[in-house]
Amino acid sequence: MFDAEAKAGAPRRFATFERLESRVRSYSRSFPAVFDRAAGAWLYDSEGRAYLDFLSGCSTLNYGHNHPALKQRLMDYVMRDGVAHSLDMHTRAKAEFLEAFESAILRPRGLNYRAQFTGPTGANAVEAALKLARKVTGRQNVIAFTNGFHGVTLGALAATGNGHHRGAAGLPAQGVTRAAFDGYYGPDIDTAAQLDLLLSDPSGGIDPPAAIVLETVQGEGGLNVASAAWLQAIEQVARKHGALLIVDDIQAGCGRAGGFFSFEGMGVSPDIVTLAKSLSGLGLPMALTLIKPELDAWAPGEHNGTFRGNCHAFVTAKAAIDTFWRDESFAEGVARKGEALRVALEAIAERNPDVVAGVKGRGMMRGLDVGSGEIAAGIVRAAFERGLVIETSGAHDHIVKVLAPLTIADADLERGLQILAAAVARVGRADLDSAA
């Protein structure tokens, strides 16, 4: 990630952060501004400059910043002194969310899950999923995939492939065996069959797994997309070898990759699903582990978290369901925008063949493969200078990833893509000038 903050010499407006905040901060290094307010697809800094947001809180703001319907529901709840924090006690806010989730999300999709509120982050949900799988099966090993990202707490980090994050653990990552994701060795190698062969071989060297955990679209790993056939084959491997199938839908879910769940229409039935990021709708911390009822083996309080009862998030999560998921119109609009995004990115790639190797992703979770972290950082920098916030992903930070709000107006989406196109072209010209 390009450290624009450091290059700027930490001007006075960043002095408080330089003095008091840990060096661990990252996004601020690419986007050197002090942001003050936000609405829809737009961020505004303290100096009044506007930026189109193609980062969306790393897919935490699928419905944009401060959506009026969600914001009003929360304001009404706060003004009537609704319960804010409840641990795991019963509250009206939680009941109304659960009923809405069942009626509008689970039941129409033929799904039957129990909801475990784990705490505020996706990593909390993953930790609970892995722990439960081990408890249910009596096994320790978990299969996770190349380029997978599941969080940076120790259990989730063991399942995460990224060496930068794993290197900060201070302890060996344990309890996980790495397997190759769909297409990792190219289109002609069936990695699901490869995994099955290893698990079937008594000398394959892999302990029987408690679970297989995967993302259908690897967000941080570089927008690698699993095919329906591969997902079905992996589920068959899990069933054959007595493992649970866990789908991490933290970044790809809530409409980002198509459908509320990214695995819709893929012909699989996960045993456990993890959700977070855009689940609350308004950017409030909320995570959920969905468990098939027959696997709900927890003893009371066996897994817990102080902030598993964020009633403000329950209120806005229900508002998001009521506003966007009671019929098919929102999903249809997202599908249309996703197709427009694909076409626009492919056009950028065609106009800049010396910079862009290809387009990756699915739905409204797509990006440009520029083959180099240095080139991607240059594009991010050039885009920010033109008023666009956008990030990178992939093993070498070589994917410029578009995570625009799903609610973005067509004109704003087009404008942001024009800025991105100009940034790509500018980096391409700079490379040509340098070569000359």
GROMACS .gro file of C-alpha atoms in nm:
model
  436
    1MET     CA    1   0.000   0.000   0.000
    2PHE     CA    2   0.139   0.340  -0.100
    3ASP     CA    3   0.233   0.550   0.203
    4ALA     CA    4   0.105   0.887   0.082
    5GLU     CA    5   0.076   1.005   0.440
    6ALA     CA    6   0.450   0.959   0.497
    7LYS     CA    7   0.540   1.114   0.162
    8ALA     CA    8   0.330   1.417   0.252
    9GLY     CA    9   0.564   1.473   0.547
   10ALA     CA   10   0.287   1.445   0.807
   11PRO     CA   11   0.145   1.796   0.767
   12ARG     CA   12  -0.014   1.971   1.063
   13ARG     CA   13  -0.360   1.823   1.009
   14PHE     CA   14  -0.213   1.474   1.072
   15ALA     CA   15  -0.009   1.575   1.376
   16THR     CA   16  -0.253   1.431   1.631
   17PHE     CA   17  -0.252   1.094   1.460
   18GLU     CA   18   0.126   1.092   1.427
   19ARG     CA   19   0.167   1.173   1.794
   20LEU     CA   20  -0.098   0.948   1.948
   21GLU     CA   21  -0.198   0.667   1.712
   22SER     CA   22  -0.009   0.343   1.654
   23ARG     CA   23   0.196   0.294   1.341
   24VAL     CA   24  -0.026  -0.005   1.265
   25ARG     CA   25  -0.274   0.218   1.078
   26SER     CA   26  -0.280   0.142   0.707
   27TYR     CA   27  -0.561   0.296   0.503
   28SER     CA   28  -0.471   0.646   0.620
   29ARG     CA   29  -0.133   0.604   0.455
   30SER     CA   30  -0.295   0.571   0.113
   31PHE     CA   31  -0.563   0.833   0.168
   32PRO     CA   32  -0.402   1.137   0.339
   33ALA     CA   33  -0.706   1.336   0.439
   34VAL     CA   34  -0.906   1.399   0.755
   35PHE     CA   35  -1.256   1.286   0.666
   36ASP     CA   36  -1.540   1.471   0.833
   37ARG     CA   37  -1.874   1.359   0.689
   38ALA     CA   38  -2.020   1.118   0.438
   39ALA     CA   39  -2.342   1.058   0.246
   40GLY     CA   40  -2.428   0.792  -0.008
   41ALA     CA   41  -2.123   0.717  -0.220
   42TRP     CA   42  -1.940   1.033  -0.113
   43LEU     CA   43  -1.682   1.118   0.153
   44TYR     CA   44  -1.595   1.478   0.245
   45ASP     CA   45  -1.277   1.584   0.417
   46SER     CA   46  -1.234   1.860   0.676
   47GLU     CA   47  -1.133   2.101   0.401
   48GLY     CA   48  -1.453   2.040   0.207
   49ARG     CA   49  -1.316   1.827  -0.074
   50ALA     CA   50  -1.542   1.550  -0.201
   51TYR     CA   51  -1.429   1.196  -0.284
   52LEU     CA   52  -1.621   0.915  -0.446
   53ASP     CA   53  -1.590   0.610  -0.223
   54PHE     CA   54  -1.504   0.288  -0.408
   55LEU     CA   55  -1.377   0.134  -0.084
   56SER     CA   56  -1.703   0.134   0.117
   57GLY     CA   57  -1.535   0.040   0.442
   58CYS     CA   58  -1.395  -0.267   0.268
   59SER     CA   59  -1.753  -0.377   0.189
   60THR     CA   60  -1.892  -0.267   0.527
   61LEU     CA   61  -2.102   0.006   0.363
   62ASN     CA   62  -2.281  -0.184   0.087
   63TYR     CA   63  -2.578   0.053   0.127
   64GLY     CA   64  -2.359   0.364   0.124
   65HIS     CA   65  -2.285   0.613   0.397
   66ASN     CA   66  -2.569   0.718   0.628
   67HIS     CA   67  -2.854   0.580   0.422
   68PRO     CA   68  -3.157   0.790   0.521
   69ALA     CA   69  -3.394   0.500   0.595
   70LEU     CA   70  -3.141   0.321   0.815
   71LYS     CA   71  -3.025   0.638   0.986
   72GLN     CA   72  -3.380   0.744   1.068
   73ARG     CA   73  -3.464   0.405   1.217
   74LEU     CA   74  -3.161   0.429   1.445
   75MET     CA   75  -3.233   0.789   1.544
   76ASP     CA   76  -3.591   0.699   1.636
   77TYR     CA   77  -3.468   0.406   1.846
   78VAL     CA   78  -3.208   0.612   2.029
   79MET     CA   79  -3.450   0.897   2.094
   80ARG     CA   80  -3.698   0.663   2.264
   81ASP     CA   81  -3.418   0.532   2.490
   82GLY     CA   82  -3.402   0.192   2.326
   83VAL     CA   83  -3.159  -0.053   2.487
   84ALA     CA   84  -2.808  -0.003   2.346
   85HIS     CA   85  -2.613  -0.294   2.495
   86SER     CA   86  -2.762  -0.621   2.610
   87LEU     CA   87  -2.496  -0.896   2.617
   88ASP     CA   88  -2.710  -1.192   2.505
   89MET     CA   89  -3.025  -1.100   2.695
   90HIS     CA   90  -3.356  -1.094   2.511
   91THR     CA   91  -3.441  -0.756   2.359
   92ARG     CA   92  -3.713  -0.638   2.129
   93ALA     CA   93  -3.447  -0.514   1.887
   94LYS     CA   94  -3.288  -0.857   1.861
   95ALA     CA   95  -3.622  -1.034   1.823
   96GLU     CA   96  -3.729  -0.803   1.542
   97PHE     CA   97  -3.400  -0.854   1.359
   98LEU     CA   98  -3.420  -1.232   1.392
   99GLU     CA   99  -3.780  -1.240   1.269
  100ALA     CA  100  -3.695  -1.019   0.971
  101PHE     CA  101  -3.386  -1.228   0.890
  102GLU     CA  102  -3.590  -1.546   0.899
  103SER     CA  103  -3.882  -1.416   0.694
  104ALA     CA  104  -3.694  -1.217   0.429
  105ILE     CA  105  -3.355  -1.388   0.404
  106LEU     CA  106  -3.360  -1.748   0.526
  107ARG     CA  107  -3.709  -1.874   0.445
  108PRO     CA  108  -3.727  -1.751   0.083
  109ARG     CA  109  -3.395  -1.926   0.016
  110GLY     CA  110  -3.499  -2.252   0.180
  111LEU     CA  111  -3.234  -2.213   0.451
  112ASN     CA  112  -3.257  -2.318   0.814
  113TYR     CA  113  -2.992  -2.178   1.046
  114ARG     CA  114  -2.966  -2.073   1.407
  115ALA     CA  115  -2.801  -1.738   1.467
  116GLN     CA  116  -2.507  -1.701   1.701
  117PHE     CA  117  -2.416  -1.341   1.786
  118THR     CA  118  -2.043  -1.359   1.843
  119GLY     CA  119  -1.916  -1.005   1.888
  120PRO     CA  120  -1.842  -0.706   1.669
  121THR     CA  121  -1.607  -0.836   1.396
  122GLY     CA  122  -1.589  -1.097   1.125
  123ALA     CA  123  -1.291  -1.255   1.296
  124ASN     CA  124  -1.517  -1.320   1.599
  125ALA     CA  125  -1.761  -1.505   1.374
  126VAL     CA  126  -1.483  -1.713   1.218
  127GLU     CA  127  -1.333  -1.799   1.557
  128ALA     CA  128  -1.674  -1.925   1.672
  129ALA     CA  129  -1.722  -2.126   1.352
  130LEU     CA  130  -1.385  -2.300   1.380
  131LYS     CA  131  -1.427  -2.368   1.750
  132LEU     CA  132  -1.774  -2.515   1.699
  133ALA     CA  133  -1.661  -2.736   1.411
  134ARG     CA  134  -1.386  -2.878   1.630
  135LYS     CA  135  -1.628  -2.929   1.919
  136VAL     CA  136  -1.888  -3.106   1.702
  137THR     CA  137  -1.646  -3.335   1.518
  138GLY     CA  138  -1.391  -3.394   1.792
  139ARG     CA  139  -1.119  -3.315   1.540
  140GLN     CA  140  -0.862  -3.036   1.531
  141ASN     CA  141  -0.750  -2.992   1.172
  142VAL     CA  142  -0.917  -2.740   0.941
  143ILE     CA  143  -0.867  -2.714   0.565
  144ALA     CA  144  -0.827  -2.357   0.437
  145PHE     CA  145  -0.722  -2.234   0.096
  146THR     CA  146  -0.445  -2.043  -0.072
  147ASN     CA  147  -0.514  -1.666  -0.073
  148GLY     CA  148  -0.793  -1.707   0.180
  149PHE     CA  149  -0.850  -1.431   0.433
  150HIS     CA  150  -1.052  -1.498   0.747
  151GLY     CA  151  -0.923  -1.248   1.003
  152VAL     CA  152  -0.614  -1.175   1.210
  153THR     CA  153  -0.698  -1.314   1.556
  154LEU     CA  154  -0.497  -1.630   1.617
  155GLY     CA  155  -0.752  -1.895   1.518
  156ALA     CA  156  -0.877  -1.706   1.214
  157LEU     CA  157  -0.521  -1.606   1.127
  158ALA     CA  158  -0.418  -1.969   1.104
  159ALA     CA  159  -0.679  -2.004   0.827
  160THR     CA  160  -0.561  -1.683   0.657
  161GLY     CA  161  -0.301  -1.728   0.385
  162ASN     CA  162  -0.145  -1.381   0.378
  163GLY     CA  163   0.216  -1.397   0.498
  164HIS     CA  164   0.226  -1.030   0.603
  165HIS     CA  165  -0.049  -1.083   0.856
  166ARG     CA  166   0.067  -1.430   0.962
  167GLY     CA  167   0.415  -1.294   1.028
  168ALA     CA  168   0.287  -1.064   1.304
  169ALA     CA  169   0.133  -1.345   1.511
  170GLY     CA  170   0.438  -1.414   1.727
  171LEU     CA  171   0.332  -1.779   1.749
  172PRO     CA  172   0.317  -2.065   1.499
  173ALA     CA  173  -0.014  -2.082   1.316
  174GLN     CA  174  -0.161  -2.417   1.414
  175GLY     CA  175  -0.452  -2.645   1.336
  176VAL     CA  176  -0.487  -2.562   0.966
  177THR     CA  177  -0.378  -2.742   0.649
  178ARG     CA  178  -0.353  -2.531   0.334
  179ALA     CA  179  -0.510  -2.652   0.009
  180ALA     CA  180  -0.515  -2.498  -0.338
  181PHE     CA  181  -0.814  -2.278  -0.426
  182ASP     CA  182  -1.004  -2.315  -0.750
  183GLY     CA  183  -0.771  -2.229  -1.040
  184TYR     CA  184  -0.462  -2.187  -0.824
  185TYR     CA  185  -0.257  -2.409  -1.058
  186GLY     CA  186  -0.440  -2.297  -1.369
  187PRO     CA  187  -0.765  -2.408  -1.533
  188ASP     CA  188  -0.653  -2.763  -1.611
  189ILE     CA  189  -0.582  -2.875  -1.253
  190ASP     CA  190  -0.880  -2.997  -1.048
  191THR     CA  191  -0.783  -2.887  -0.698
  192ALA     CA  192  -1.097  -3.036  -0.542
  193ALA     CA  193  -1.001  -3.380  -0.675
  194GLN     CA  194  -0.647  -3.315  -0.556
  195LEU     CA  195  -0.770  -3.247  -0.202
  196ASP     CA  196  -0.993  -3.555  -0.206
  197LEU     CA  197  -0.698  -3.770  -0.312
  198LEU     CA  198  -0.481  -3.641  -0.028
  199LEU     CA  199  -0.754  -3.693   0.232
  200SER     CA  200  -0.832  -4.041   0.098
  201ASP     CA  201  -0.469  -4.153   0.109
  202PRO     CA  202  -0.378  -4.290   0.455
  203SER     CA  203  -0.025  -4.169   0.379
  204GLY     CA  204  -0.137  -3.834   0.242
  205GLY     CA  205  -0.019  -3.666   0.558
  206ILE     CA  206  -0.334  -3.466   0.629
  207ASP     CA  207  -0.523  -3.530   0.951
  208PRO     CA  208  -0.901  -3.581   0.912
  209PRO     CA  209  -1.050  -3.233   0.909
  210ALA     CA  210  -1.311  -3.085   1.136
  211ALA     CA  211  -1.405  -2.835   0.866
  212ILE     CA  212  -1.327  -2.692   0.527
  213VAL     CA  213  -1.351  -2.312   0.527
  214LEU     CA  214  -1.366  -2.101   0.212
  215GLU     CA  215  -1.478  -1.780   0.046
  216THR     CA  216  -1.668  -1.811  -0.280
  217VAL     CA  217  -1.493  -1.492  -0.395
  218GLN     CA  218  -1.163  -1.420  -0.224
  219GLY     CA  219  -1.178  -1.049  -0.147
  220GLU     CA  220  -0.841  -0.978   0.015
  221GLY     CA  221  -0.683  -1.266  -0.174
  222GLY     CA  222  -0.725  -1.101  -0.513
  223LEU     CA  223  -1.087  -1.146  -0.630
  224ASN     CA  224  -1.039  -1.513  -0.715
  225VAL     CA  225  -1.378  -1.663  -0.801
  226ALA     CA  226  -1.475  -2.022  -0.723
  227SER     CA  227  -1.692  -2.192  -0.981
  228ALA     CA  228  -2.017  -2.361  -0.884
  229ALA     CA  229  -1.875  -2.696  -0.996
  230TRP     CA  230  -1.570  -2.655  -0.770
  231LEU     CA  231  -1.782  -2.551  -0.472
  232GLN     CA  232  -2.006  -2.853  -0.520
  233ALA     CA  233  -1.701  -3.079  -0.544
  234ILE     CA  234  -1.555  -2.931  -0.224
  235GLU     CA  235  -1.885  -2.989  -0.045
  236GLN     CA  236  -1.876  -3.352  -0.161
  237VAL     CA  237  -1.519  -3.380  -0.026
  238ALA     CA  238  -1.635  -3.241   0.308
  239ARG     CA  239  -1.928  -3.485   0.329
  240LYS     CA  240  -1.713  -3.781   0.224
  241HIS     CA  241  -1.451  -3.712   0.489
  242GLY     CA  242  -1.681  -3.609   0.775
  243ALA     CA  243  -1.594  -3.240   0.774
  244LEU     CA  244  -1.823  -2.940   0.808
  245LEU     CA  245  -1.839  -2.689   0.525
  246ILE     CA  246  -1.794  -2.329   0.641
  247VAL     CA  247  -1.856  -2.043   0.397
  248ASP     CA  248  -1.700  -1.714   0.502
  249ASP     CA  249  -1.940  -1.458   0.354
  250ILE     CA  250  -1.806  -1.164   0.551
  251GLN     CA  251  -1.692  -0.959   0.251
  252ALA     CA  252  -1.874  -1.130  -0.036
  253GLY     CA  253  -2.214  -1.148   0.136
  254CYS     CA  254  -2.498  -0.899   0.189
  255GLY     CA  255  -2.537  -0.856  -0.185
  256ARG     CA  256  -2.177  -0.781  -0.278
  257ALA     CA  257  -2.112  -1.084  -0.500
  258GLY     CA  258  -2.473  -1.143  -0.605
  259GLY     CA  259  -2.767  -1.256  -0.390
  260PHE     CA  260  -2.777  -1.190  -0.018
  261PHE     CA  261  -2.542  -1.487   0.023
  262SER     CA  262  -2.261  -1.529  -0.227
  263PHE     CA  263  -2.328  -1.904  -0.256
  264GLU     CA  264  -2.687  -1.862  -0.378
  265GLY     CA  265  -2.749  -2.060  -0.695
  266MET     CA  266  -2.421  -2.250  -0.652
  267GLY     CA  267  -2.581  -2.576  -0.546
  268VAL     CA  268  -2.418  -2.598  -0.203
  269SER     CA  269  -2.555  -2.607   0.151
  270PRO     CA  270  -2.295  -2.482   0.401
  271ASP     CA  271  -2.309  -2.616   0.755
  272ILE     CA  272  -2.191  -2.284   0.895
  273VAL     CA  273  -2.190  -1.934   0.742
  274THR     CA  274  -2.012  -1.631   0.880
  275LEU     CA  275  -2.141  -1.277   0.823
  276ALA     CA  276  -2.027  -0.932   0.937
  277LYS     CA  277  -1.923  -0.609   0.757
  278SER     CA  278  -2.248  -0.491   0.587
  279LEU     CA  279  -2.478  -0.701   0.803
  280SER     CA  280  -2.573  -0.403   1.022
  281GLY     CA  281  -2.629  -0.191   0.712
  282LEU     CA  282  -2.501   0.135   0.859
  283GLY     CA  283  -2.144   0.040   0.943
  284LEU     CA  284  -2.216  -0.050   1.306
  285PRO     CA  285  -2.018  -0.345   1.446
  286MET     CA  286  -2.213  -0.670   1.415
  287ALA     CA  287  -2.117  -1.027   1.329
  288LEU     CA  288  -2.314  -1.346   1.299
  289THR     CA  289  -2.234  -1.715   1.279
  290LEU     CA  290  -2.515  -1.913   1.119
  291ILE     CA  291  -2.532  -2.276   1.229
  292LYS     CA  292  -2.745  -2.563   1.106
  293PRO     CA  293  -2.970  -2.650   1.405
  294GLU     CA  294  -2.838  -3.004   1.446
  295LEU     CA  295  -2.485  -2.864   1.491
  296ASP     CA  296  -2.575  -2.615   1.765
  297ALA     CA  297  -2.379  -2.799   2.034
  298TRP     CA  298  -2.277  -2.503   2.249
  299ALA     CA  299  -2.321  -2.509   2.624
  300PRO     CA  300  -2.457  -2.178   2.761
  301GLY     CA  301  -2.184  -1.914   2.765
  302GLU     CA  302  -1.926  -2.151   2.618
  303HIS     CA  303  -1.840  -1.895   2.352
  304ASN     CA  304  -1.921  -1.534   2.426
  305GLY     CA  305  -1.826  -1.171   2.374
  306THR     CA  306  -1.912  -0.851   2.557
  307PHE     CA  307  -2.044  -0.675   2.247
  308ARG     CA  308  -2.254  -0.956   2.104
  309GLY     CA  309  -2.566  -0.760   2.199
  310ASN     CA  310  -2.528  -0.438   1.996
  311CYS     CA  311  -2.894  -0.342   1.975
  312HIS     CA  312  -2.824  -0.035   1.761
  313ALA     CA  313  -2.680  -0.271   1.500
  314PHE     CA  314  -2.984  -0.501   1.530
  315VAL     CA  315  -3.209  -0.202   1.456
  316THR     CA  316  -3.018  -0.093   1.146
  317ALA     CA  317  -2.974  -0.452   1.025
  318LYS     CA  318  -3.351  -0.499   1.033
  319ALA     CA  319  -3.394  -0.165   0.858
  320ALA     CA  320  -3.156  -0.282   0.584
  321ILE     CA  321  -3.358  -0.601   0.537
  322ASP     CA  322  -3.685  -0.408   0.527
  323THR     CA  323  -3.548  -0.150   0.283
  324PHE     CA  324  -3.355  -0.371   0.041
  325TRP     CA  325  -3.442  -0.740   0.076
  326ARG     CA  326  -3.821  -0.773   0.098
  327ASP     CA  327  -3.846  -0.824  -0.279
  328GLU     CA  328  -3.614  -0.883  -0.576
  329SER     CA  329  -3.582  -0.525  -0.701
  330PHE     CA  330  -3.268  -0.435  -0.510
  331ALA     CA  331  -3.084  -0.755  -0.607
  332GLU     CA  332  -3.186  -0.703  -0.969
  333GLY     CA  333  -3.046  -0.351  -0.961
  334VAL     CA  334  -2.719  -0.475  -0.810
  335ALA     CA  335  -2.691  -0.739  -1.083
  336ARG     CA  336  -2.739  -0.471  -1.348
  337LYS     CA  337  -2.471  -0.250  -1.192
  338GLY     CA  338  -2.238  -0.546  -1.159
  339GLU     CA  339  -2.269  -0.612  -1.530
  340ALA     CA  340  -2.208  -0.244  -1.608
  341LEU     CA  341  -1.900  -0.256  -1.385
  342ARG     CA  342  -1.769  -0.561  -1.569
  343VAL     CA  343  -1.815  -0.398  -1.908
  344ALA     CA  344  -1.646  -0.076  -1.794
  345LEU     CA  345  -1.348  -0.254  -1.641
  346GLU     CA  346  -1.302  -0.467  -1.951
  347ALA     CA  347  -1.303  -0.150  -2.160
  348ILE     CA  348  -1.031  -0.002  -1.937
  349ALA     CA  349  -0.830  -0.322  -1.977
  350GLU     CA  350  -0.868  -0.316  -2.356
  351ARG     CA  351  -0.752   0.047  -2.375
  352ASN     CA  352  -0.453  -0.015  -2.148
  353PRO     CA  353  -0.311  -0.357  -2.239
  354ASP     CA  354   0.038  -0.259  -2.121
  355VAL     CA  355  -0.097  -0.191  -1.771
  356VAL     CA  356  -0.394  -0.423  -1.714
  357ALA     CA  357  -0.358  -0.799  -1.742
  358GLY     CA  358  -0.727  -0.870  -1.693
  359VAL     CA  359  -1.051  -0.823  -1.499
  360LYS     CA  360  -1.137  -1.036  -1.196
  361GLY     CA  361  -1.427  -1.087  -0.959
  362ARG     CA  362  -1.804  -1.126  -0.961
  363GLY     CA  363  -2.106  -0.901  -0.911
  364MET     CA  364  -2.016  -0.568  -0.752
  365MET     CA  365  -1.688  -0.719  -0.630
  366ARG     CA  366  -1.456  -0.674  -0.927
  367GLY     CA  367  -1.119  -0.528  -1.009
  368LEU     CA  368  -0.825  -0.484  -1.243
  369ASP     CA  369  -0.524  -0.716  -1.235
  370VAL     CA  370  -0.229  -0.489  -1.307
  371GLY     CA  371   0.033  -0.750  -1.222
  372SER     CA  372   0.234  -0.539  -0.980
  373GLY     CA  373   0.183  -0.384  -0.638
  374GLU     CA  374   0.387  -0.084  -0.745
  375ILE     CA  375   0.165  -0.018  -1.046
  376ALA     CA  376  -0.150  -0.072  -0.840
  377ALA     CA  377  -0.025   0.173  -0.577
  378GLY     CA  378   0.038   0.429  -0.850
  379ILE     CA  379  -0.317   0.389  -0.975
  380VAL     CA  380  -0.457   0.427  -0.622
  381ARG     CA  381  -0.250   0.741  -0.574
  382ALA     CA  382  -0.353   0.890  -0.908
  383ALA     CA  383  -0.718   0.807  -0.840
  384PHE     CA  384  -0.708   0.971  -0.497
  385GLU     CA  385  -0.556   1.287  -0.644
  386ARG     CA  386  -0.859   1.296  -0.877
  387GLY     CA  387  -1.111   1.242  -0.597
  388LEU     CA  388  -1.160   0.864  -0.583
  389VAL     CA  389  -1.092   0.634  -0.287
  390ILE     CA  390  -1.010   0.281  -0.401
  391GLU     CA  391  -0.796   0.000  -0.258
  392THR     CA  392  -0.582  -0.293  -0.368
  393SER     CA  393  -0.583  -0.663  -0.284
  394GLY     CA  394  -0.407  -0.984  -0.381
  395ALA     CA  395  -0.090  -1.160  -0.275
  396HIS     CA  396   0.121  -0.877  -0.416
  397ASP     CA  397  -0.140  -0.600  -0.378
  398HIS     CA  398  -0.163  -0.615  -0.756
  399ILE     CA  399  -0.543  -0.601  -0.790
  400VAL     CA  400  -0.714  -0.261  -0.796
  401LYS     CA  401  -1.044  -0.354  -0.633
  402VAL     CA  402  -1.376  -0.176  -0.687
  403LEU     CA  403  -1.610  -0.199  -0.386
  404ALA     CA  404  -1.850   0.084  -0.469
  405PRO     CA  405  -2.171   0.099  -0.265
  406LEU     CA  406  -2.441  -0.126  -0.406
  407THR     CA  407  -2.676   0.171  -0.386
  408ILE     CA  408  -2.451   0.400  -0.591
  409ALA     CA  409  -2.627   0.612  -0.851
  410ASP     CA  410  -2.550   0.518  -1.210
  411ALA     CA  411  -2.401   0.861  -1.276
  412ASP     CA  412  -2.170   0.834  -0.974
  413LEU     CA  413  -2.060   0.485  -1.073
  414GLU     CA  414  -1.982   0.610  -1.422
  415ARG     CA  415  -1.794   0.910  -1.285
  416GLY     CA  416  -1.585   0.696  -1.053
  417LEU     CA  417  -1.500   0.457  -1.334
  418GLN     CA  418  -1.395   0.752  -1.552
  419ILE     CA  419  -1.160   0.864  -1.273
  420LEU     CA  420  -1.024   0.510  -1.246
  421ALA     CA  421  -0.972   0.496  -1.623
  422ALA     CA  422  -0.785   0.828  -1.613
  423ALA     CA  423  -0.566   0.701  -1.327
  424VAL     CA  424  -0.481   0.381  -1.514
  425ALA     CA  425  -0.398   0.578  -1.828
  426ARG     CA  426  -0.183   0.821  -1.628
  427VAL     CA  427   0.021   0.538  -1.476
  428GLY     CA  428   0.056   0.383  -1.821
  429ARG     CA  429   0.186   0.710  -1.966
  430ALA     CA  430   0.427   0.749  -1.674
  431ASP     CA  431   0.569   0.404  -1.744
  432LEU     CA  432   0.611   0.491  -2.111
  433ASP     CA  433   0.780   0.820  -2.023
  434SER     CA  434   1.012   0.639  -1.783
  435ALA     CA  435   1.101   0.380  -2.046
  436ALA     CA  436   1.169   0.654  -2.300
   0.00000   0.00000   0.00000
